[in-house]
XYZ file of C-alpha atoms in Angstrom:
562
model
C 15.080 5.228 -11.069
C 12.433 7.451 -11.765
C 13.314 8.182 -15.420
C 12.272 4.399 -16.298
C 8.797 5.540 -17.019
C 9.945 7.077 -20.253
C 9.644 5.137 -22.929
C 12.024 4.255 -25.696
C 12.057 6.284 -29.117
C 10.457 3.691 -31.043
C 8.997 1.340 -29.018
C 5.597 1.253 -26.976
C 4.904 -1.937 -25.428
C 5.511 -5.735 -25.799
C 2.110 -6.290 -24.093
C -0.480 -7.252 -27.039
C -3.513 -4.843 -26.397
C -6.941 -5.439 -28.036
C -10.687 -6.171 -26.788
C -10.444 -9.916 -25.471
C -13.490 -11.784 -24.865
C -13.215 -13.621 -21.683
C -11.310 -11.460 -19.897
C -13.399 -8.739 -20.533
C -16.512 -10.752 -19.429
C -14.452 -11.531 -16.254
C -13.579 -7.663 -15.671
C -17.619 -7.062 -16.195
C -18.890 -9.883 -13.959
C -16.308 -8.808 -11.308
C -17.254 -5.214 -11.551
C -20.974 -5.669 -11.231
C -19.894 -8.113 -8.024
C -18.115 -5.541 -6.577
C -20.747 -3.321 -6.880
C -23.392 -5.178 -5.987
C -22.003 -6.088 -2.600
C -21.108 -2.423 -1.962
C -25.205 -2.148 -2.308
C -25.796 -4.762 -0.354
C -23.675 -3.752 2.735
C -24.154 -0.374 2.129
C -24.378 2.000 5.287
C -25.848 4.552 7.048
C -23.740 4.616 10.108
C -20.505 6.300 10.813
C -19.700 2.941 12.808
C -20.293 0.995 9.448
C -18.671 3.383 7.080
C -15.580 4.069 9.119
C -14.309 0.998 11.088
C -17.077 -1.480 9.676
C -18.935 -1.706 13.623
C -16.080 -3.459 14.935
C -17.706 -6.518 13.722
C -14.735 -8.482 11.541
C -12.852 -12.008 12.570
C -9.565 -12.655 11.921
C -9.403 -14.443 8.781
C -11.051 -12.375 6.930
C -9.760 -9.430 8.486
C -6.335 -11.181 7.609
C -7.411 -11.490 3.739
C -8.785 -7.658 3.699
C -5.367 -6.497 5.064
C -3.888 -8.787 2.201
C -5.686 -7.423 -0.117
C -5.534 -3.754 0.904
C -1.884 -4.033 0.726
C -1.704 -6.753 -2.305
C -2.014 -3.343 -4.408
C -0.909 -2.942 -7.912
C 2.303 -2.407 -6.937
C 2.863 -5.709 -5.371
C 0.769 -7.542 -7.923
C 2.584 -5.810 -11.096
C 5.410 -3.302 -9.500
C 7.402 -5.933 -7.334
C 7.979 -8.324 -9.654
C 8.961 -5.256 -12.138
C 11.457 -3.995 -10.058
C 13.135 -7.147 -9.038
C 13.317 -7.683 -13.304
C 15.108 -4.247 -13.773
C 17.108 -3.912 -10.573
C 18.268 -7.468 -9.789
C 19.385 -8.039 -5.769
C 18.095 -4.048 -5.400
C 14.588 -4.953 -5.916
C 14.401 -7.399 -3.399
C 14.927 -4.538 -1.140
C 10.796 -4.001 -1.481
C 9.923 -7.691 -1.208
C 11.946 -7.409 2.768
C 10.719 -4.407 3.697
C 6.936 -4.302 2.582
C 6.765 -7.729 4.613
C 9.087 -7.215 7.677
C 7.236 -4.433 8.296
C 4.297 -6.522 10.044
C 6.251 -7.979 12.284
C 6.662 -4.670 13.903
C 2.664 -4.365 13.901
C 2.370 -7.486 15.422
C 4.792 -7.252 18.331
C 4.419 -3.267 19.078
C 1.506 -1.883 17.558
C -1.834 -4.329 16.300
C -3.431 -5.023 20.076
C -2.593 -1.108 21.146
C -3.904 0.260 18.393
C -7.667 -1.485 19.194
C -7.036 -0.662 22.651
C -6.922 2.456 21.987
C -10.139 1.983 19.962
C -10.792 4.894 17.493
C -12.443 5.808 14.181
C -8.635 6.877 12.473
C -5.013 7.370 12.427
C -5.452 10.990 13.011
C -7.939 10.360 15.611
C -5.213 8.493 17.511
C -3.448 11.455 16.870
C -5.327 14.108 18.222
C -6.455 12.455 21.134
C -3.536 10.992 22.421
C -1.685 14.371 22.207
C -5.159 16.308 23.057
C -4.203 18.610 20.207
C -6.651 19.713 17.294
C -3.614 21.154 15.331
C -1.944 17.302 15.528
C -5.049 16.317 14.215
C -4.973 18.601 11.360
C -1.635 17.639 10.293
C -2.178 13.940 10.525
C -5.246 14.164 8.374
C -3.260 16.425 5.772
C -0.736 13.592 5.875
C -3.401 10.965 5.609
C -4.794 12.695 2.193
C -1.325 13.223 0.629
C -0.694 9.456 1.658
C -3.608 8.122 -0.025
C -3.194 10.498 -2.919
C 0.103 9.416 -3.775
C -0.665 5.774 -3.239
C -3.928 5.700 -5.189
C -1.945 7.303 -8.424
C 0.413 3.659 -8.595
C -3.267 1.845 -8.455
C -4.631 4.264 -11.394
C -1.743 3.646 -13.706
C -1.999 -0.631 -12.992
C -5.486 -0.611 -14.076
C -4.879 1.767 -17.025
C -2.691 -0.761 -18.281
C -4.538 -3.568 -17.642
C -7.592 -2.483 -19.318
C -5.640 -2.024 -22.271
C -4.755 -5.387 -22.292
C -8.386 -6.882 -21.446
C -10.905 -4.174 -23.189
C -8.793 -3.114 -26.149
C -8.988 0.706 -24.720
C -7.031 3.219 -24.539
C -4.672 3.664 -20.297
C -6.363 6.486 -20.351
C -9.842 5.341 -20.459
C -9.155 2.487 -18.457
C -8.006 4.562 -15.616
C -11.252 6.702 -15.986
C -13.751 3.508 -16.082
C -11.921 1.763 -13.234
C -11.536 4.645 -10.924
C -14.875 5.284 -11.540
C -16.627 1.814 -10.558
C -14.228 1.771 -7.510
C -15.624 5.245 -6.444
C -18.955 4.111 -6.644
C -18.876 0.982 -4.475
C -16.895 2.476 -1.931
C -18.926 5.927 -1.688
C -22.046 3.601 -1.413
C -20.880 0.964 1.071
C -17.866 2.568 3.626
C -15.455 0.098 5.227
C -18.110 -2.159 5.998
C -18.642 -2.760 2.110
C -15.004 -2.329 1.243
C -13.731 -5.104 3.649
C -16.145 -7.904 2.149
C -14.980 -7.104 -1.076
C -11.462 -6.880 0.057
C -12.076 -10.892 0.975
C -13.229 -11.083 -2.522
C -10.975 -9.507 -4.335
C -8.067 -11.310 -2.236
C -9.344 -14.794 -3.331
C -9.468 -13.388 -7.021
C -5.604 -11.449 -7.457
C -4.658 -14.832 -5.040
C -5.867 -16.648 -7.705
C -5.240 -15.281 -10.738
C -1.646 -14.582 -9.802
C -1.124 -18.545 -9.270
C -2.571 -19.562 -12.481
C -0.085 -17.392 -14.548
C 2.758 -18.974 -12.502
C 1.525 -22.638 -12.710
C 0.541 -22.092 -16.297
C 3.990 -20.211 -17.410
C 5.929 -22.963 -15.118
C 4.599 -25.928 -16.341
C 4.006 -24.662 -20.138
C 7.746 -23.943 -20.203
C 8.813 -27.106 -18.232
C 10.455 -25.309 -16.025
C 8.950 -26.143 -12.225
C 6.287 -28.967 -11.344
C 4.481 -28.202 -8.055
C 6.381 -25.401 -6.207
C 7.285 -22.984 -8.927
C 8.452 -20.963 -5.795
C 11.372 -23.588 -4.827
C 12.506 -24.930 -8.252
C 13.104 -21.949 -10.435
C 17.115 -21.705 -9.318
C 17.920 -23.559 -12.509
C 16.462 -20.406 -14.544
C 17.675 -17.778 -12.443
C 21.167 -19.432 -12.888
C 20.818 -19.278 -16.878
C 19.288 -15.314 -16.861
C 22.495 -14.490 -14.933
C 24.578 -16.704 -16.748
C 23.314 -16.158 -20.123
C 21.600 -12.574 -20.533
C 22.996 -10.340 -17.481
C 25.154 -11.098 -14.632
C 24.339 -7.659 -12.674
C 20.553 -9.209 -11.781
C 22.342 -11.063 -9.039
C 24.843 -8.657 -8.111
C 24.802 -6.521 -5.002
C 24.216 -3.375 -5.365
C 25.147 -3.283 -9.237
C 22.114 -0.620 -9.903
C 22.254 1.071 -6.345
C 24.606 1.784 -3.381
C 24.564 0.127 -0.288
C 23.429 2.962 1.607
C 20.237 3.332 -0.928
C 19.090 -0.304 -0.253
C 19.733 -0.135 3.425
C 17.600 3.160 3.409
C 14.954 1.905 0.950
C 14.498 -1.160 2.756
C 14.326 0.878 6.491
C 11.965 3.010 4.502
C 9.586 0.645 3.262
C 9.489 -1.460 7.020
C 8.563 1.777 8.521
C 6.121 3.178 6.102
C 4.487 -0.747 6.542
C 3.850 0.950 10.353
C 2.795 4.193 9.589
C 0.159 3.721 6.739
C -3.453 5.083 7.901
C -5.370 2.526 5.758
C -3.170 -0.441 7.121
C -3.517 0.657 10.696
C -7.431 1.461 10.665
C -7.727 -2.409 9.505
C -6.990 -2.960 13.460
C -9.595 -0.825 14.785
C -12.297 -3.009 12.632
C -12.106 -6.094 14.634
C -13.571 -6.542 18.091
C -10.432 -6.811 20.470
C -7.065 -6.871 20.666
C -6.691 -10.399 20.577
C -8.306 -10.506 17.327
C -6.301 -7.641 15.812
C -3.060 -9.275 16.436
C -4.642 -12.739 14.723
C -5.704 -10.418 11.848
C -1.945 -9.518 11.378
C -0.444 -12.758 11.185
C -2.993 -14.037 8.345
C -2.355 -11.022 6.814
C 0.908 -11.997 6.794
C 0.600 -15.237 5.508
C -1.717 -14.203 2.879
C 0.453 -11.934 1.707
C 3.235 -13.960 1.699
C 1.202 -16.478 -0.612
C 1.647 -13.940 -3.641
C 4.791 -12.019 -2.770
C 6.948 -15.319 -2.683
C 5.724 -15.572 -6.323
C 7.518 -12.350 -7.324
C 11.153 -13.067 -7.478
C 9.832 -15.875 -9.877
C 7.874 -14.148 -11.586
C 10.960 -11.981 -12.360
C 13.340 -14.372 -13.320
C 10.857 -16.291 -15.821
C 9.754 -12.732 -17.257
C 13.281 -12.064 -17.586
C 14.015 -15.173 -19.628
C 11.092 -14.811 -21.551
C 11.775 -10.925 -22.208
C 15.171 -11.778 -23.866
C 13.811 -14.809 -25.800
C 9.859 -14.961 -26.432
C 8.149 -18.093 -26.813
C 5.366 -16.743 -29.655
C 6.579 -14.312 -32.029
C 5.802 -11.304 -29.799
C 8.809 -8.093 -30.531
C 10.544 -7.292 -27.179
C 12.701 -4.419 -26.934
C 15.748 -6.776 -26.595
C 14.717 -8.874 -29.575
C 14.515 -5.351 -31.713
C 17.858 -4.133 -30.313
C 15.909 -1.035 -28.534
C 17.913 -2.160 -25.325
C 20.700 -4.776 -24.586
C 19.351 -6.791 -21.876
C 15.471 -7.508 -19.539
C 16.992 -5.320 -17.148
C 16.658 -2.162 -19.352
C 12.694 -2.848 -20.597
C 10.922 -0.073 -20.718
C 8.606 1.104 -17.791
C 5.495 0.259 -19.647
C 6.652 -3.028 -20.059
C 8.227 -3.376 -16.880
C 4.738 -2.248 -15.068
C 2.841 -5.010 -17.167
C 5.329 -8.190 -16.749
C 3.292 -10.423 -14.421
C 0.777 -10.497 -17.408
C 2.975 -10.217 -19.883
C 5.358 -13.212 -18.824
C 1.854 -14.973 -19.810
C 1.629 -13.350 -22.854
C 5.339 -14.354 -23.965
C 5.074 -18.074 -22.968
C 2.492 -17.955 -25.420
C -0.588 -19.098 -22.950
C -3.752 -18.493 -24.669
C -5.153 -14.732 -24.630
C -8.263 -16.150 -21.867
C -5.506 -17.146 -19.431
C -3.612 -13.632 -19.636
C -6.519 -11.990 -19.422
C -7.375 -13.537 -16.068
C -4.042 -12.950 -14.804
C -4.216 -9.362 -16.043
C -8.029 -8.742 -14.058
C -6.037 -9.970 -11.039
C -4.155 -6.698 -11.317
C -7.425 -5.258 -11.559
C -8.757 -6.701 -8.650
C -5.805 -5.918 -6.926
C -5.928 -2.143 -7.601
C -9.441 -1.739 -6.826
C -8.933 -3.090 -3.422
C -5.940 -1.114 -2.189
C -7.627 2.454 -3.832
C -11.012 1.329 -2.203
C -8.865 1.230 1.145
C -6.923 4.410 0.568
C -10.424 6.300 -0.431
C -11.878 5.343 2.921
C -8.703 6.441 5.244
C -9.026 9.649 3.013
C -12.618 9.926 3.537
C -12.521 9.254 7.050
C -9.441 12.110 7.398
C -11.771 14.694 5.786
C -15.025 13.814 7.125
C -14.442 12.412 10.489
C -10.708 14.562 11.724
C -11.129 17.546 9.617
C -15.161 18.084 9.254
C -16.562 17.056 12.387
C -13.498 17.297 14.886
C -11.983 20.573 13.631
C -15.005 22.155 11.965
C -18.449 21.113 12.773
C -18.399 18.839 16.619
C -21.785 18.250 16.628
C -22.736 17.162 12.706
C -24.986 14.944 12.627
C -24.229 11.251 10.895
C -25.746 11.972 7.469
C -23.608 15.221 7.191
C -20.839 13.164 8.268
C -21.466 10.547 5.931
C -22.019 13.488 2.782
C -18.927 14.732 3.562
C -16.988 11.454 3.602
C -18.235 10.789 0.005
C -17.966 13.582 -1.607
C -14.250 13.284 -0.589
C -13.853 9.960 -1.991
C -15.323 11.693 -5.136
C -13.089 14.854 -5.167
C -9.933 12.493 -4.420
C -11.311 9.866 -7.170
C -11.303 12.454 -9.543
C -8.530 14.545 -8.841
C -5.919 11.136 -8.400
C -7.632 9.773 -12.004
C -6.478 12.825 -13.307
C -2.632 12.722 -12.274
C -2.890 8.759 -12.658
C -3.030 9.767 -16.693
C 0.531 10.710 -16.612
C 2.320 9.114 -13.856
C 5.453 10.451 -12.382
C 6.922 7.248 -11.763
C 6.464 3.196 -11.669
C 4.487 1.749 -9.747
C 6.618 0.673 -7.582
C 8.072 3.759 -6.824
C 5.014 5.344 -6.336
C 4.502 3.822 -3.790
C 7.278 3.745 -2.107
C 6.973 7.536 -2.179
C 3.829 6.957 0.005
C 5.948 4.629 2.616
C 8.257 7.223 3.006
C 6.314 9.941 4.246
C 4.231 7.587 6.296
C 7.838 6.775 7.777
C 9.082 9.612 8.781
C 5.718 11.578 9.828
C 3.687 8.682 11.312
C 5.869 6.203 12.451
C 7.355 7.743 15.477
C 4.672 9.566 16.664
C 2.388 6.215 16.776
C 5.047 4.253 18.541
C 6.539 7.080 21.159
C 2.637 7.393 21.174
C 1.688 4.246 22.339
C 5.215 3.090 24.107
C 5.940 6.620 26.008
C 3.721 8.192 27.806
C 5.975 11.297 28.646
C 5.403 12.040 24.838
C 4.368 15.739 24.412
C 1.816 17.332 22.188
C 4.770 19.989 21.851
C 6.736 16.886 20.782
C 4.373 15.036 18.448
C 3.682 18.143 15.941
C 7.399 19.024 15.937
C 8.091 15.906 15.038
C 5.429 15.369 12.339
C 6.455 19.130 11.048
C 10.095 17.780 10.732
C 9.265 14.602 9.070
C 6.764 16.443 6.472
C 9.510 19.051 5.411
C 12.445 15.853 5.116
C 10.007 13.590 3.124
C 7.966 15.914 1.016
C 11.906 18.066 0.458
C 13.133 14.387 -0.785
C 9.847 13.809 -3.517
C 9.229 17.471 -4.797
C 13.525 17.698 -5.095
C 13.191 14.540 -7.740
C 10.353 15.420 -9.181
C 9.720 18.243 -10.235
C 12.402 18.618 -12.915
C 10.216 16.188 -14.391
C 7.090 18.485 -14.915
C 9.275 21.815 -15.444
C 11.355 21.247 -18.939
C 13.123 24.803 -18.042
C 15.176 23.089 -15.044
C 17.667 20.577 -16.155
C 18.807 17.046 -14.224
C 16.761 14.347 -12.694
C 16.603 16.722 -9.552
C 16.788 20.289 -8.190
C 19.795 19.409 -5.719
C 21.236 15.876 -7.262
C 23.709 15.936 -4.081
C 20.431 15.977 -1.994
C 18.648 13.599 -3.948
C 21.902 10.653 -3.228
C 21.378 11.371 0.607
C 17.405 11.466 0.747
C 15.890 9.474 -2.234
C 12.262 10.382 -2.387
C 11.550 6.803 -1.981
C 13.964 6.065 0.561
C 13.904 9.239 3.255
C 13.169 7.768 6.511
C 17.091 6.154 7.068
C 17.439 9.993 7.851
C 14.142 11.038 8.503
C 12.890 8.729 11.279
C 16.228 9.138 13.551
C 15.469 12.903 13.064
C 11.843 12.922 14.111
C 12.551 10.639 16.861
C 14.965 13.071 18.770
C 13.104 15.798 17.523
C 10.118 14.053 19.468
C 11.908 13.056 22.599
C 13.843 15.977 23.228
C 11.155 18.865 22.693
C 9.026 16.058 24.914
C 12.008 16.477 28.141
C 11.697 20.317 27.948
C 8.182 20.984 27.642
C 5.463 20.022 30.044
C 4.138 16.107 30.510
C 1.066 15.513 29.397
C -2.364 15.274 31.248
C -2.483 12.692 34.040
C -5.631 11.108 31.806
C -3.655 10.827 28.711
C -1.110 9.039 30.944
C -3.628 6.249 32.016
C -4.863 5.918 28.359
C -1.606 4.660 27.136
C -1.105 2.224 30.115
C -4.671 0.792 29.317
C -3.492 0.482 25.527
C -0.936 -2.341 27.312
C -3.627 -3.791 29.992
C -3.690 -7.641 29.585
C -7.561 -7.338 30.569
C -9.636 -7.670 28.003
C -11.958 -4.815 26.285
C -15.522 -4.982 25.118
C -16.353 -4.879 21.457
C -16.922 -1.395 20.947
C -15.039 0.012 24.301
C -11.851 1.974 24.019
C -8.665 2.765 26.022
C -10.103 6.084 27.039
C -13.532 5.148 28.209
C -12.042 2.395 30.410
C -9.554 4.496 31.714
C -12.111 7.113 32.560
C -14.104 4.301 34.772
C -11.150 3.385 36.327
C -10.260 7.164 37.592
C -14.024 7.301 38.482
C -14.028 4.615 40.795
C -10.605 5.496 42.388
């Protein structure tokens, strides 16, 4: 899949780029918004900057996580990838949704129990190991780095769209407002304008659906339940593999993508640190199930988004040149990556809605990027700053070093993901998927055996993570670096190796691996402390916690008074 970023000989985009008025005034009003409340909620409290004091309610909590996840990939990428791989793509619609369920049940309420700053903080206190600590931070950077480059590309290509620039100095100008708010105002910043930026993709991703529905006749008032007529005529008509299993991937590649992507979902550090934000447990699991339902809002949109791109890909309403209609390619299926990337706005642009309207639905993508990089930068701040800095480095720095360090990280990390985000390796999509599937297979088991097995060794958690770095990191540099080296020839370094672990689909291997890994150097090493024990029963006490009390602290009172 990953050689669908190439484009065609010939043949650049379908999307019509060029300075747009409205749109542009939309993009600068929202910018100078975003801004402004990162100034007015900025912070000069590790409290604020890293979990936002503990101080956020459900709802909006629910429309933050939304928004933090409702990244370009799922604003742009999804519907992309259900467009050029049929029944495949709906492999990341299941498992970048499913995956909350599992937060809900097993993880939301322990996680605030267990009340930290990060995901490697959880780490390295539950296995009372700096070196776990270490790792997990690594993890968390190379996470957020990978991530962040799908969120560079969406805006590069939106802003060619809106501004009339060039990708590569849209990626530059948006990565560079979304470093400043987010240095300036922390989590407690980045979470109101995650709200904000929610009701704006939410928004701007509905118009272009209403708008393309009813301009084309072809749904009324749920385009999400009446658009069977039109996926029955792109199958029927244009190409019959969009429907057919497994047509443009195995069996065992969508069972493994899909495990991958509901298990990355549990992993992520910038997902997970949404739960220590809130003020108990109670509230964390309410946090998950809006987020759910928010995000379900815009991700039931995608399939039909796909299906009227598709139809308007192979026959354009305006007198826009596809790469069907010049005979570059033979079907929707097989449009190029830049197009593919851009079809949410560019279904707009082929119904032939008027340039305003795209726009709008194009700064949703915007909006949508900003808020998922503005959540990656601060679980990559906090890593550095917090884990790394003051934990491994420095234990007594003082709050303005702390809070230094943190932005000059999201600065460094800004700068250095702009500068991959120029040339992507991949989609979107895929992208991040990559991301999911070393969350997968290096955080996923140690957070759950973490929290659900208190036997769990600090022996056992960094063999585990070690295992799960070398599977998921093998699977992404084996496909991808015959990309960036002309001298070595395939689309990977081992292509028998690359059919068993896909870079974006590792963890069907992986996880299984770092689980036994995990449990059986945990039986033949020693248990862990007696107070590590009673902070993981706490994290499953039904009595309830004060707003800034953790796991640890109440479990220390309790051993006091015994």
């Amino acid at each position: 899949m990953l050689e669908a970023i190439v484009l065609l000989s010939g043949y650049e985009t379908a999307l019509d780029p060029g300075f747009k008025l409205l749109p542009a005034l939309t993009i600068l009003i929202m910018m100078l918004l975003f801004l402004g409340v990162g100034w007015f909620f900025r912070v000069a409290a590790v409290d604020d900057l890293w979990v936002a004091g503990r101080s956020i309610g459900p709802i909006e909590n629910g429309m933050a996580i939304a928004a933090n996840w409702m990244s370009a990939a799922s604003y742009l990428g999804v519907a992309a990838l259900i467009a050029t791989l049929g029944y495949t793509g709906l492999a990341y619609v299941i498992g970048w949704t499913t995956g909350y369920f599992i937060l809900l049940i097993f993880m939301a309420a322990q996680f605030r129990r267990f009340g930290k700053y990060t995901a490697p903080d959880f780490v390295g206190d539950r296995f009372y190991s700096d070196q776990a600590r270490g790792i997990a931070a690594f993890t968390t950077l190379i996470i957020a780095f990978v991530y962040a480059i799908g969120q560079g590309s969406g805006m590069g290509l939106m802003a060619q769209y809106i501004l009339g620039v060039s990708y590569e100095v849209g990626v530059v100008l948006f990565m560079g407002v979304t470093i400043g708010y987010v240095a300036l105002s922390g989590m407690l910043g980045a979470t109101k304008n995650m709200a904000l930026q929610y009701a704006i993709l939410l928004f701007a991703f509905l118009l272009g659906l209403y708008a393309v529905s009813w301009s084309q006749g072809w749904a009324t008032v749920i385009p999400y339940l009446e658009f069977g007529p039109q996926t029955a005529e792109l199958i029927d008509e244009f190409n019959r593999q969009f429907a057919e299993p497994f047509a443009h991937g195995s069996y065992y590649l969508w069972i493994a993508l899909t495990l991958s992507l509901i298990l990355g979902t549990c992993g992520l550090p910038h997902v997970l640190v949404r739960f220590y934000t809130v003020d108990n447990e109670r509230t964390a699991r309410w946090s998950t199930v809006w987020g759910l339902f928010f995000i379900c809002l815009v991700y039931w949109g995608t399939a039909t988004y796909a299906v009227f791109g598709g139809l308007l890909y192979e026959n354009p309403v305006q007198a826009t040149e596809t790469a069907v209609t010049l005979g570059e390619v033979d079907s929707f299926m097989s449009m190029p990556g830049a197009d593919a990337d851009a079809l949410v706005a560019l279904t707009a642009q082929l119904a032939n809605l008027p340039d305003w309207l795209v726009g709008i639905v194009a700064a949703g993508a915007v909006a949508a990027a900003l808020a998922t990089t503005a959540g990656l930068f601060i679980s990559a701040s906090s890593a550095a700053a917090h884990d790394i800095y003051t934990n491994l480095y420095k234990d007594n720095a003082p709050q303005r070093e702390q809070l230094l360090v943190g932005r000059l990280t999201i600065l460094g990390i800004g700068l250095v993901v702009t500068l991959v985000a120029l040339d992507p390796p991949a989609l979107i999509g895929e992208l991040v998927a990559m991301s999911f599937a070393i969350a997968a297979c290096v955080f996923f088991p140690v957070f759950f055996l973490g929290l659900w097995w208190e036997n769990t060794t600090r022996e056992g958690a960094l063999a585990g993570m070690i295992v799960g770095i070398i599977i998921s990191f093998g699977a992404i540099l084996n496909a991808t670096i015959p990309g960036y080296v002309e001298a070595l020839p395939g689309d990977a370094l081992i292509p028998g190796l690359a059919n068993i672990l896909p870079p974006t689909a590792s963890a069907l291997i992986g996880v299984p691996v770092v689980f036994a890994v995990i449990i059986g150097v945990s039986l033949v090493t020693e248990d862990p402390p007696e107070h590590v024990k009673r902070i993981v029963r706490q994290c499953h006490s039904p009595e309830p916690m004060d707003q800034m009390a953790s796991a640890e602290e109440v479990a220390g009172q309790q051993a006091t008074s015994e």
